[in-house]
mmCIF file of C-alpha atoms in Angstrom:
data_model
loop_
_atom_site.group_PDB
_atom_site.id
_atom_site.type_symbol
_atom_site.label_atom_id
_atom_site.label_comp_id
_atom_site.label_asym_id
_atom_site.label_seq_id
_atom_site.Cartn_x
_atom_site.Cartn_y
_atom_site.Cartn_z
ATOM 1 C CA GLN A 1 1.853 -15.494 6.430
ATOM 2 C CA VAL A 2 1.021 -11.710 7.243
ATOM 3 C CA GLN A 3 -0.305 -9.394 4.706
ATOM 4 C CA VAL A 4 -0.108 -5.342 6.045
ATOM 5 C CA VAL A 5 -2.265 -3.218 4.053
ATOM 6 C CA GLU A 6 -1.445 0.780 4.092
ATOM 7 C CA SER A 7 -3.722 3.997 4.060
ATOM 8 C CA GLY A 8 -4.601 7.610 4.990
ATOM 9 C CA GLY A 9 -2.352 8.837 2.172
ATOM 10 C CA GLY A 10 -3.621 11.744 0.302
ATOM 11 C CA LEU A 11 -2.862 15.386 -1.038
ATOM 12 C CA VAL A 12 -2.342 17.646 2.577
ATOM 13 C CA GLN A 13 -0.869 21.336 1.964
ATOM 14 C CA ALA A 14 2.545 22.210 3.840
ATOM 15 C CA GLY A 15 1.696 22.545 7.128
ATOM 16 C CA GLY A 16 -0.868 19.955 7.337
ATOM 17 C CA SER A 17 -1.335 16.443 8.959
ATOM 18 C CA LEU A 18 -1.991 13.520 8.183
ATOM 19 C CA ARG A 19 -2.074 9.647 9.908
ATOM 20 C CA LEU A 20 -1.460 6.838 8.047
ATOM 21 C CA SER A 21 -2.665 3.523 9.111
ATOM 22 C CA CYS A 22 -1.087 -0.394 8.475
ATOM 23 C CA ALA A 23 -3.430 -2.916 9.369
ATOM 24 C CA ALA A 24 -2.657 -6.600 9.374
ATOM 25 C CA SER A 25 -4.340 -9.506 8.703
ATOM 26 C CA ARG A 26 -3.637 -11.456 11.816
ATOM 27 C CA SER A 27 -2.003 -10.502 15.494
ATOM 28 C CA ILE A 28 1.273 -8.133 15.499
ATOM 29 C CA PHE A 29 1.709 -9.014 18.707
ATOM 30 C CA SER A 30 4.902 -11.479 17.814
ATOM 31 C CA ILE A 31 6.060 -9.287 15.093
ATOM 32 C CA ASN A 32 9.032 -7.533 17.387
ATOM 33 C CA ALA A 33 9.604 -4.425 14.820
ATOM 34 C CA MET A 34 7.497 -2.928 12.682
ATOM 35 C CA GLY A 35 8.315 0.659 10.348
ATOM 36 C CA TRP A 36 7.216 2.894 7.615
ATOM 37 C CA TYR A 37 9.537 3.582 4.656
ATOM 38 C CA ARG A 38 8.801 6.008 2.324
ATOM 39 C CA GLN A 39 10.131 6.469 -1.788
ATOM 40 C CA ALA A 40 10.273 9.643 -3.413
ATOM 41 C CA PRO A 41 10.951 9.185 -6.843
ATOM 42 C CA GLY A 42 14.600 9.000 -7.563
ATOM 43 C CA LYS A 43 15.766 8.200 -4.175
ATOM 44 C CA GLN A 44 16.192 5.180 -2.316
ATOM 45 C CA ARG A 45 13.671 3.838 0.618
ATOM 46 C CA GLU A 46 14.363 5.200 3.805
ATOM 47 C CA LEU A 47 13.301 3.998 7.181
ATOM 48 C CA VAL A 48 10.885 6.571 8.169
ATOM 49 C CA ALA A 49 9.427 5.714 11.876
ATOM 50 C CA GLY A 50 10.124 2.126 13.580
ATOM 51 C CA ILE A 51 8.666 0.881 16.521
ATOM 52 C CA THR A 52 9.581 -2.278 18.416
ATOM 53 C CA SER A 53 7.419 -4.753 20.532
ATOM 54 C CA GLY A 54 8.356 -3.449 23.433
ATOM 55 C CA GLY A 55 7.946 0.181 22.462
ATOM 56 C CA PRO A 56 11.218 1.674 21.754
ATOM 57 C CA THR A 57 10.864 3.815 18.821
ATOM 58 C CA LYS A 58 13.400 5.314 15.874
ATOM 59 C CA TYR A 59 12.789 8.474 13.688
ATOM 60 C CA VAL A 60 15.010 9.567 11.112
ATOM 61 C CA ASP A 61 15.876 12.934 12.177
ATOM 62 C CA SER A 62 14.151 15.219 9.490
ATOM 63 C CA VAL A 63 11.065 13.961 11.219
ATOM 64 C CA LYS A 64 11.552 14.153 14.061
ATOM 65 C CA GLY A 65 9.360 16.520 16.204
ATOM 66 C CA ARG A 66 6.788 15.741 13.457
ATOM 67 C CA PHE A 67 5.849 12.580 13.122
ATOM 68 C CA THR A 68 4.881 9.824 15.881
ATOM 69 C CA ILE A 69 4.431 5.764 15.228
ATOM 70 C CA SER A 70 2.470 4.071 17.618
ATOM 71 C CA ARG A 71 1.095 1.012 17.483
ATOM 72 C CA ASP A 72 -2.352 -1.132 18.780
ATOM 73 C CA ASN A 73 -1.761 -4.463 19.009
ATOM 74 C CA ALA A 74 -5.505 -5.306 19.937
ATOM 75 C CA LYS A 75 -6.036 -3.752 16.036
ATOM 76 C CA HIS A 76 -3.211 -5.130 14.493
ATOM 77 C CA THR A 77 -1.937 -1.489 13.414
ATOM 78 C CA VAL A 78 0.852 0.194 13.307
ATOM 79 C CA TYR A 79 0.381 4.540 12.886
ATOM 80 C CA LEU A 80 2.168 6.964 11.740
ATOM 81 C CA GLN A 81 0.668 10.835 12.876
ATOM 82 C CA MET A 82 2.290 12.941 10.599
ATOM 83 C CA ASN A 83 2.231 17.068 11.880
ATOM 84 C CA SER A 84 3.568 20.005 10.254
ATOM 85 C CA LEU A 85 4.150 17.892 6.560
ATOM 86 C CA LYS A 86 6.551 19.412 4.345
ATOM 87 C CA PRO A 87 7.144 19.327 0.833
ATOM 88 C CA GLU A 88 9.998 17.048 0.892
ATOM 89 C CA ASP A 89 7.382 14.688 2.658
ATOM 90 C CA THR A 90 6.046 13.880 -0.613
ATOM 91 C CA ALA A 91 6.542 9.796 -1.193
ATOM 92 C CA HIS A 92 5.331 6.084 -1.254
ATOM 93 C CA TYR A 93 4.847 5.369 2.228
ATOM 94 C CA TYR A 94 5.457 1.865 2.939
ATOM 95 C CA CYS A 95 5.039 -0.328 6.409
ATOM 96 C CA ASN A 96 7.425 -3.150 6.680
ATOM 97 C CA ALA A 97 6.673 -5.795 9.243
ATOM 98 C CA GLY A 98 9.780 -8.245 10.069
ATOM 99 C CA PRO A 99 13.487 -8.168 10.357
ATOM 100 C CA THR A 100 14.229 -5.575 8.039
ATOM 101 C CA THR A 101 13.025 -2.924 10.493
ATOM 102 C CA ALA A 102 14.360 -5.083 13.214
ATOM 103 C CA ARG A 103 18.167 -4.644 11.820
ATOM 104 C CA ALA A 104 17.506 -0.905 11.277
ATOM 105 C CA MET A 105 16.784 -0.504 15.028
ATOM 106 C CA GLY A 106 19.142 -2.748 16.204
ATOM 107 C CA ILE A 107 17.259 -5.829 17.271
ATOM 108 C CA ILE A 108 17.855 -9.128 16.554
ATOM 109 C CA PRO A 109 15.831 -9.937 13.624
ATOM 110 C CA TYR A 110 13.243 -13.135 12.464
ATOM 111 C CA GLY A 111 10.424 -14.386 10.833
ATOM 112 C CA MET A 112 9.724 -13.090 6.925
ATOM 113 C CA ASP A 113 9.760 -9.621 5.854
ATOM 114 C CA TYR A 114 6.123 -8.640 4.837
ATOM 115 C CA TRP A 115 5.270 -5.236 2.981
ATOM 116 C CA GLY A 116 2.742 -3.662 1.904
ATOM 117 C CA LYS A 117 1.878 -2.194 -1.392
ATOM 118 C CA GLY A 118 2.582 1.894 0.342
ATOM 119 C CA THR A 119 0.165 5.079 0.222
ATOM 120 C CA LEU A 120 0.829 7.950 -1.676
ATOM 121 C CA VAL A 121 1.624 11.042 0.290
ATOM 122 C CA THR A 122 1.725 14.088 -1.623
ATOM 123 C CA VAL A 123 2.143 17.814 0.480
ATOM 124 C CA SER A 124 1.932 20.856 -1.642
ATOM 125 C CA SER A 125 3.592 23.820 -1.413
#
């Protein structure tokens, strides 16, 4: 069993930056994929960025060049650095550890899915 807790959301002006953190309750070394998702009101949840245990990453086109996902296995934490934020980035952001992200990244899924409760990012124009 793994618990993941997101933090770092908040209100920021367009053009600003935020760093989201996803802290896991135990080692993430064996979790083959972790990712950040977001869901805006009235929209479906989408994968924003994913990272495998080996390091490869994947981003949705709308954030490429602005967002960077990274993982620190020693701290059991995955980060999402968000720069040049836009009002359309406003959403609840969720962290996932497990097969949902593995499938999205085209690698073999295994184990259980773990989701955090989310953190709200609001970008004002």
